[in-house]
C-alpha cells in the first residue's frame, strides 16, 4: 500500500515538473527531465545520504510513472492545467506522505530526530528545489511564498516526536502526513505565506 501511495505522489510531482517544462517552453526531453527530477529527486537524495540504493534504480515503476506523466502533459497540458486545483490536492498529499516516510526511514536508519526531520523535508521538497534550479527559478525552499516547506517541516517534526514516544507504524505516518497535508491545503485556501524580513515587501 505504501508503494502505491508513493507512486501516486511521484505521478503528481511529475505532472508539476512537466508543467514547468511547458511554461518554460522546453521540448519533450526537457519536460521529461524536469518531471523525473521533481518526482524522484528528493527520494534519491535521501537514499544516497542514508547510503542505500535508491528505489528509482531498481524499480521500473519509479521510472515509468514520471515518463507517463510527461506524455500526458505533452499532449494534454491545457486540460491538466484546468484541473490543477485537483492536482494540487494530490500534490499536498504527496508532500505529506513524502515528508513522513522520509523522516521515518531516517529514524529507522539511526539518525537523530533533528537530522531525520531535515531529511524528511529533503525528501518532500528536494525534487522541487532541483526542478527550480534546472528551470532557472528561485527554489521554493529559499522563497517559501507558497508555504510549501513549512508544512513539510512540521509534518516531519511530528513524525520524529511520535517515533521518540515509541509510536511507530502506519498510524504515526498517517498522522504526520495528514498534518502536513492539512497545512498545505489551508495555505492554498487562505493564501498563507511565510513572513519576509522586517521592512521587506514582496515582489509583484
XYZ file of N, CA and C in Angstrom:
612
model
N 0.825 -1.202 0.000
C 0.000 0.000 0.000
C 0.867 1.263 0.000
N 1.961 1.221 0.787
C 2.845 2.378 0.858
C 3.467 2.675 -0.503
N 3.852 1.597 -1.230
C 4.459 1.801 -2.541
C 3.458 2.401 -3.523
N 2.189 1.974 -3.432
C 1.158 2.535 -4.298
C 1.008 4.027 -4.041
N 0.927 4.406 -2.776
C 0.821 5.824 -2.419
C 2.066 6.585 -2.863
N 3.214 5.929 -2.740
C 4.464 6.546 -3.167
C 4.421 6.850 -4.660
N 3.930 5.904 -5.444
C 3.851 6.095 -6.898
C 2.833 7.170 -7.270
N 1.751 7.260 -6.496
C 0.772 8.325 -6.729
C 1.418 9.688 -6.491
N 2.160 9.802 -5.383
C 2.863 11.047 -5.105
C 3.876 11.382 -6.185
N 4.599 10.373 -6.665
C 5.570 10.570 -7.734
C 4.877 11.059 -9.007
N 3.728 10.477 -9.315
C 2.986 10.877 -10.515
C 2.568 12.342 -10.451
N 2.035 12.760 -9.300
C 1.573 14.142 -9.164
C 2.751 15.113 -9.210
N 3.839 14.787 -8.532
C 5.012 15.647 -8.576
C 5.559 15.728 -10.002
N 5.502 14.606 -10.723
C 5.976 14.596 -12.105
C 5.112 15.494 -12.982
N 3.801 15.494 -12.755
C 2.920 16.398 -13.503
C 3.344 17.845 -13.318
N 3.616 18.225 -12.074
C 4.008 19.613 -11.806
C 5.334 19.938 -12.478
N 6.268 18.985 -12.473
C 7.549 19.221 -13.130
C 7.401 19.376 -14.631
N 6.581 18.513 -15.241
C 6.360 18.601 -16.684
C 5.666 19.904 -17.061
N 4.738 20.362 -16.223
C 4.050 21.623 -16.493
C 5.011 22.807 -16.449
N 5.981 22.753 -15.551
C 7.005 23.799 -15.536
C 7.765 23.785 -16.852
N 8.031 22.582 -17.364
C 8.698 22.482 -18.659
C 7.892 23.123 -19.768
N 6.571 22.958 -19.742
C 5.705 23.589 -20.741
C 5.786 25.109 -20.624
N 5.703 25.610 -19.380
C 5.747 27.061 -19.174
C 7.085 27.650 -19.602
N 8.152 26.857 -19.471
C 9.483 27.306 -19.872
C 9.766 27.030 -21.346
N 8.764 26.510 -22.060
C 8.874 26.216 -23.492
C 10.006 25.220 -23.784
N 10.140 24.214 -22.939
C 11.130 23.164 -23.161
C 10.554 22.103 -24.096
N 11.441 21.350 -24.735
C 10.970 20.257 -25.572
C 10.632 19.059 -24.691
N 10.236 17.956 -25.328
C 9.764 16.803 -24.574
C 10.866 16.210 -23.698
N 12.122 16.319 -24.138
C 13.228 15.808 -23.324
C 13.370 16.636 -22.052
N 13.332 17.950 -22.217
C 13.413 18.821 -21.051
C 12.256 18.605 -20.097
N 11.057 18.396 -20.639
C 9.892 18.120 -19.808
C 10.084 16.832 -19.013
N 10.601 15.797 -19.682
C 10.819 14.512 -19.006
C 11.859 14.632 -17.904
N 12.899 15.419 -18.160
C 13.937 15.617 -17.142
C 13.355 16.317 -15.918
N 12.612 17.402 -16.141
C 12.023 18.128 -15.017
C 11.005 17.271 -14.276
N 10.213 16.490 -15.014
C 9.231 15.616 -14.376
C 9.925 14.583 -13.494
N 10.977 13.962 -14.008
C 11.681 12.912 -13.267
C 12.420 13.483 -12.061
N 13.062 14.620 -12.260
C 13.803 15.243 -11.159
C 12.852 15.665 -10.045
N 11.731 16.255 -10.418
C 10.757 16.698 -9.424
C 10.204 15.520 -8.631
N 9.892 14.437 -9.329
C 9.257 13.290 -8.694
C 10.220 12.450 -7.875
N 11.458 12.316 -8.349
C 12.382 11.358 -7.747
C 13.555 11.986 -7.004
N 13.797 13.272 -7.254
C 14.991 13.909 -6.710
C 15.108 13.839 -5.202
N 14.013 14.138 -4.502
C 14.055 14.138 -3.040
C 14.341 12.758 -2.471
N 13.682 11.738 -3.012
C 13.893 10.378 -2.528
C 15.294 9.872 -2.824
N 15.820 10.228 -3.992
C 17.182 9.803 -4.335
C 18.193 10.459 -3.398
N 18.027 11.750 -3.150
C 18.922 12.437 -2.214
C 18.872 11.788 -0.831
N 17.654 11.480 -0.363
C 17.501 10.828 0.938
C 18.229 9.500 0.981
N 18.019 8.666 -0.022
C 18.627 7.337 -0.024
C 20.144 7.406 -0.134
N 20.660 8.348 -0.918
C 22.108 8.499 -1.023
C 22.706 8.920 0.310
N 22.025 9.811 1.012
C 22.508 10.233 2.331
C 22.477 9.069 3.309
N 21.456 8.225 3.201
C 21.337 7.058 4.082
C 22.198 5.881 3.615
N 22.871 6.066 2.490
C 23.760 5.036 1.955
C 23.011 3.754 1.603
N 21.833 3.919 0.988
C 21.077 2.774 0.496
C 20.814 2.987 -0.992
N 20.541 1.895 -1.699
C 20.302 2.004 -3.135
C 18.938 2.633 -3.382
N 18.875 3.745 -4.116
C 17.592 4.399 -4.384
C 16.632 3.475 -5.129
N 15.372 3.502 -4.723
C 14.353 2.660 -5.358
C 14.217 2.968 -6.845
N 14.495 4.217 -7.217
C 14.362 4.611 -8.619
C 15.303 3.843 -9.533
N 16.343 3.194 -8.962
C 17.324 2.496 -9.779
C 17.126 0.983 -9.816
N 16.076 0.501 -9.168
C 15.799 -0.934 -9.286
C 14.319 -1.246 -9.429
N 13.458 -0.226 -9.389
C 12.028 -0.433 -9.582
C 11.595 0.256 -10.875
N 11.035 -0.516 -11.793
C 10.633 0.025 -13.091
C 9.555 1.095 -12.946
N 8.650 0.908 -11.988
C 7.557 1.854 -11.807
C 8.023 3.266 -11.536
N 9.140 3.394 -10.816
C 9.645 4.718 -10.473
C 10.191 5.454 -11.692
N 10.486 4.725 -12.752
C 10.953 5.340 -13.997
C 9.785 5.574 -14.949
N 8.880 4.605 -15.025
C 7.771 4.675 -15.967
C 6.768 5.760 -15.585
N 6.481 5.907 -14.298
C 5.453 6.854 -13.855
C 5.783 8.294 -14.262
N 6.996 8.819 -13.999
C 7.292 10.184 -14.464
C 7.216 10.330 -15.979
N 7.611 9.289 -16.715
C 7.527 9.359 -18.173
C 6.073 9.382 -18.638
N 5.218 8.605 -17.960
C 3.791 8.623 -18.297
C 3.193 9.996 -18.026
N 3.586 10.612 -16.907
C 3.102 11.956 -16.601
C 3.561 12.953 -17.651
N 4.785 12.787 -18.146
C 5.304 13.667 -19.188
C 4.480 13.554 -20.469
N 4.142 12.327 -20.846
C 3.337 12.109 -22.056
C 1.977 12.775 -21.917
N 1.357 12.625 -20.758
C 0.041 13.231 -20.523
C 0.113 14.748 -20.660
N 1.117 15.347 -20.023
C 1.246 16.808 -20.084
C 1.622 17.255 -21.493
N 2.454 16.487 -22.188
C 2.885 16.844 -23.537
C 1.692 16.994 -24.481
N 0.749 16.063 -24.409
C -0.380 16.085 -25.327
C -1.583 16.875 -24.803
N -1.759 16.894 -23.481
C -2.993 17.467 -22.931
C -2.732 18.505 -21.836
N -1.634 19.263 -21.951
C -1.306 20.210 -20.885
C -2.387 21.262 -20.627
N -3.152 21.737 -21.643
C -4.223 22.690 -21.291
C -5.268 22.070 -20.361
N -5.577 20.799 -20.588
C -6.557 20.116 -19.739
C -5.992 19.871 -18.339
N -4.715 19.491 -18.276
C -4.075 19.280 -16.972
C -4.054 20.581 -16.182
N -3.774 21.684 -16.884
C -3.734 22.985 -16.223
C -5.093 23.348 -15.652
N -6.170 22.980 -16.346
C -7.519 23.311 -15.881
C -7.900 22.531 -14.626
N -7.343 21.340 -14.472
C -7.682 20.542 -13.281
C -6.610 20.676 -12.194
N -5.791 21.713 -12.292
C -4.728 21.910 -11.315
C -5.227 21.996 -9.874
N -6.420 22.581 -9.605
C -6.897 22.544 -8.212
C -6.974 21.127 -7.650
N -7.402 20.183 -8.483
C -7.447 18.786 -8.045
C -6.031 18.231 -7.916
N -5.176 18.558 -8.880
C -3.790 18.100 -8.836
C -3.098 18.629 -7.584
N -3.412 19.876 -7.212
C -2.797 20.464 -6.025
C -3.171 19.720 -4.750
N -4.369 19.162 -4.721
C -4.774 18.361 -3.562
C -3.911 17.113 -3.462
N -3.705 16.437 -4.594
C -2.849 15.258 -4.596
C -1.396 15.628 -4.332
N -0.999 16.795 -4.815
C 0.355 17.276 -4.564
C 0.575 17.481 -3.066
N -0.415 18.047 -2.396
C -0.319 18.227 -0.941
C -0.266 16.883 -0.227
N -1.025 15.919 -0.751
C -0.988 14.576 -0.164
C 0.386 13.943 -0.358
N 0.976 14.141 -1.545
C 2.317 13.633 -1.795
C 3.341 14.285 -0.884
N 3.200 15.580 -0.672
C 4.091 16.300 0.237
C 4.026 15.695 1.631
N 2.795 15.475 2.131
C 2.637 14.906 3.465
C 3.209 13.513 3.561
N 2.927 12.678 2.568
C 3.415 11.305 2.586
C 4.934 11.264 2.519
N 5.538 12.054 1.632
C 6.979 12.009 1.442
C 7.732 12.505 2.675
N 7.219 13.561 3.313
C 7.937 14.073 4.493
C 7.852 13.070 5.648
N 6.696 12.420 5.816
C 6.531 11.444 6.896
C 7.373 10.200 6.648
N 7.291 9.658 5.441
C 8.045 8.445 5.113
C 9.542 8.718 5.145
N 9.955 9.859 4.621
C 11.373 10.205 4.630
C 11.923 10.320 6.039
N 11.160 10.939 6.922
C 11.588 11.071 8.312
C 11.670 9.711 8.988
N 10.676 8.881 8.754
C 10.666 7.545 9.363
C 11.860 6.715 8.902
N 12.171 6.758 7.608
C 13.299 5.992 7.092
C 14.608 6.468 7.720
N 14.728 7.767 7.917
C 15.933 8.303 8.549
C 16.038 7.860 10.006
N 14.927 7.863 10.725
C 14.926 7.431 12.124
C 15.280 5.955 12.242
N 14.693 5.141 11.368
C 14.988 3.703 11.376
C 16.466 3.454 11.066
N 17.051 4.306 10.228
C 18.459 4.154 9.872
C 19.398 4.612 10.980
N 18.850 5.205 12.036
C 19.668 5.582 13.183
C 20.030 7.043 13.285
N 19.470 7.895 12.426
C 19.749 9.324 12.533
C 19.029 9.916 13.741
N 19.538 11.027 14.232
C 18.899 11.709 15.347
C 17.571 12.294 14.891
N 16.663 12.586 15.826
C 15.386 13.182 15.425
C 15.544 14.464 14.613
N 16.478 15.326 15.019
C 16.676 16.579 14.288
C 17.118 16.325 12.854
N 18.116 15.461 12.696
C 18.605 15.175 11.352
C 17.559 14.417 10.528
N 16.752 13.624 11.188
C 15.684 12.913 10.488
C 14.637 13.877 9.955
N 14.340 14.913 10.734
C 13.400 15.937 10.266
C 13.958 16.636 9.030
N 15.222 16.986 9.071
C 15.848 17.648 7.922
C 15.801 16.745 6.688
N 16.015 15.448 6.900
C 15.992 14.531 5.765
C 14.561 14.302 5.272
N 13.596 14.361 6.190
C 12.198 14.266 5.773
C 11.794 15.436 4.895
N 12.224 16.625 5.267
C 11.948 17.810 4.449
C 12.654 17.697 3.094
N 13.881 17.193 3.116
C 14.619 16.995 1.866
C 13.876 16.056 0.931
N 13.305 14.991 1.499
C 12.548 14.039 0.691
C 11.347 14.717 0.035
N 10.673 15.571 0.801
C 9.434 16.197 0.326
C 9.677 17.308 -0.684
N 10.701 18.120 -0.471
C 10.874 19.311 -1.312
C 12.146 19.278 -2.154
N 12.992 18.261 -1.954
C 14.260 18.215 -2.680
C 14.085 18.184 -4.185
N 13.115 17.403 -4.659
C 12.869 17.345 -6.099
C 12.425 18.675 -6.656
N 11.589 19.386 -5.904
C 11.138 20.702 -6.335
C 12.271 21.705 -6.403
N 13.204 21.607 -5.456
C 14.358 22.507 -5.472
C 15.212 22.254 -6.710
N 15.462 20.978 -7.003
C 16.247 20.640 -8.198
C 15.530 21.103 -9.466
N 14.217 20.928 -9.498
C 13.425 21.381 -10.651
C 13.569 22.881 -10.858
N 13.440 23.633 -9.763
C 13.522 25.088 -9.866
C 14.905 25.544 -10.314
N 15.943 24.876 -9.804
C 17.300 25.240 -10.202
C 17.520 24.970 -11.685
N 17.031 23.829 -12.169
C 17.206 23.495 -13.582
C 16.407 24.415 -14.499
N 15.262 24.895 -14.001
C 14.415 25.752 -14.834
C 14.671 27.236 -14.613
N 15.669 27.575 -13.812
C 16.051 28.967 -13.631
C 15.142 29.770 -12.730
N 14.518 29.107 -11.734
C 13.645 29.802 -10.798
C 14.258 29.784 -9.392
N 13.770 30.691 -8.549
C 14.202 30.680 -7.153
C 13.613 29.442 -6.482
N 14.442 28.563 -5.913
C 13.909 27.353 -5.274
C 12.895 27.678 -4.190
N 11.842 26.891 -4.147
C 10.762 27.124 -3.202
C 11.259 27.076 -1.764
N 12.295 26.285 -1.508
C 12.821 26.175 -0.151
C 13.441 27.486 0.325
N 13.941 28.302 -0.608
C 14.570 29.567 -0.259
C 13.593 30.731 -0.281
N 12.448 30.507 -0.911
C 11.468 31.591 -1.035
C 10.089 30.983 -0.901
N 9.739 30.641 0.338
C 8.553 29.818 0.584
C 7.279 30.652 0.611
N 7.062 31.420 -0.466
C 5.853 32.227 -0.520
C 4.613 31.389 -0.773
N 4.811 30.144 -1.175
C 3.680 29.239 -1.355
C 3.441 28.382 -0.111
N 4.200 28.640 0.951
C 4.040 27.912 2.211
C 4.095 26.411 1.962
N 5.204 25.978 1.364
C 5.363 24.595 0.966
C 6.311 23.843 1.897
N 7.451 24.463 2.204
C 8.442 23.799 3.046
C 7.997 23.731 4.505
N 7.284 24.741 4.976
C 6.872 24.775 6.391
C 5.957 23.604 6.754
N 4.919 23.303 5.965
C 4.117 22.114 6.289
C 4.936 20.827 6.304
N 5.886 20.707 5.380
C 6.743 19.522 5.355
C 7.589 19.442 6.621
N 8.084 20.583 7.064
C 8.909 20.609 8.268
C 8.100 20.226 9.506
N 6.886 20.760 9.618
C 6.043 20.444 10.777
C 5.592 18.985 10.744
N 5.260 18.481 9.553
C 4.893 17.074 9.439
C 6.042 16.160 9.823
N 7.245 16.502 9.377
C 8.427 15.715 9.727
C 8.701 15.773 11.225
N 8.519 16.951 11.819
C 8.740 17.097 13.258
C 7.773 16.234 14.062
N 6.514 16.209 13.658
C 5.523 15.366 14.341
C 5.893 13.898 14.201
N 6.345 13.502 13.030
C 6.763 12.117 12.814
C 7.903 11.751 13.751
N 8.865 12.646 13.908
C 10.002 12.387 14.790
C 9.564 12.299 16.254
N 8.678 13.197 16.664
C 8.198 13.181 18.046
C 7.452 11.879 18.342
N 6.592 11.472 17.443
C 5.851 10.227 17.637
C 6.792 9.030 17.711
N 7.833 9.049 16.892
C 8.790 7.947 16.898
C 9.530 7.898 18.233
N 9.937 9.062 18.733
C 10.628 9.128 20.022
C 9.723 8.627 21.145
N 8.418 8.892 21.022
C 7.441 8.422 22.009
C 7.062 6.953 21.803
N 7.809 6.285 20.922
C 7.607 4.868 20.641
C 6.262 4.590 19.972
N 5.792 5.567 19.190
C 4.571 5.386 18.407
C 4.989 5.217 16.949
N 5.041 3.967 16.494
C 5.520 3.665 15.160
C 4.374 3.154 14.301
N 4.699 2.781 13.080
C 3.707 2.150 12.204
C 2.944 3.146 11.356
N 1.953 2.606 10.647
C 1.229 3.409 9.666
C 0.390 4.507 10.311
N -0.045 4.303 11.579
C -0.852 5.345 12.220
C -0.033 6.608 12.465
N 1.203 6.436 12.876
C 2.071 7.592 13.092
C 2.385 8.278 11.765
N 2.675 7.474 10.757
C 2.959 8.026 9.429
C 1.753 8.790 8.896
N 0.571 8.206 9.077
C -0.653 8.848 8.600
C -0.909 10.162 9.328
N -0.686 10.170 10.643
C -0.914 11.391 11.426
C -0.013 12.522 10.957
N 1.271 12.223 10.756
C 2.212 13.249 10.302
C 1.882 13.711 8.889
N 1.529 12.759 8.026
C 1.200 13.103 6.641
C -0.052 13.962 6.567
N -1.062 13.625 7.370
C -2.316 14.380 7.371
C -2.083 15.805 7.863
N -1.210 15.964 8.854
C -0.908 17.306 9.350
C -0.288 18.159 8.248
N 0.741 17.634 7.595
C 1.383 18.388 6.514
C 0.395 18.666 5.385
N -0.411 17.672 5.054
C -1.427 17.835 4.014
C -2.405 18.944 4.377
N -2.913 18.922 5.609
C -3.880 19.930 6.047
C -3.310 21.330 6.034
N -2.067 21.467 6.482
C -1.429 22.785 6.492
C -1.227 23.307 5.076
N -0.838 22.424 4.176
C -0.625 22.844 2.787
C -1.943 23.269 2.136
N -3.005 22.492 2.360
C -4.322 22.843 1.805
C -4.814 24.157 2.401
N -4.615 24.343 3.705
C -5.020 25.592 4.348
C -4.244 26.776 3.776
N -2.957 26.551 3.486
C -2.141 27.622 2.916
C -2.662 28.044 1.549
N -3.063 27.051 0.734
C -3.616 27.360 -0.580
C -4.972 28.054 -0.441
N -5.784 27.530 0.464
C -7.160 28.050 0.634
C -7.160 29.474 1.173
N -6.316 29.746 2.156
C -6.323 31.051 2.824
C -5.139 31.922 2.436
N -4.398 31.500 1.407
C -3.256 32.270 0.893
C -2.231 32.590 1.984
N -1.904 31.601 2.782
C -0.902 31.779 3.824
C 0.477 31.895 3.191
N 1.309 32.748 3.753
C 2.648 32.956 3.228
C 3.645 33.021 4.377
N 4.836 32.517 4.139
C 5.896 32.659 5.124
C 6.309 34.133 5.191
N 6.661 34.633 6.380
C 6.973 36.069 6.503
C 8.307 36.436 5.866
N 8.376 37.644 5.346
C 9.621 38.207 4.848
C 10.317 38.965 5.972
N 11.563 39.353 5.759
C 12.289 40.141 6.749
C 11.574 41.471 6.984
N 11.729 42.009 8.167
C 11.062 43.258 8.533
C 11.407 44.373 7.553
N 10.380 45.019 7.060
C 10.557 46.137 6.152
C 10.695 45.755 4.693
N 10.707 44.462 4.406
C 10.859 43.994 3.027
C 9.466 43.705 2.454
N 9.206 44.205 1.262
C 7.920 43.955 0.618
C 8.058 42.857 -0.428
N 7.017 42.118 -0.607
C 7.031 41.029 -1.589
C 7.034 41.600 -2.988
N 7.766 40.978 -3.920
C 7.743 41.446 -5.310
C 6.410 41.144 -5.952
N 6.093 41.864 -6.993
C 4.844 41.663 -7.717
C 4.844 40.322 -8.436
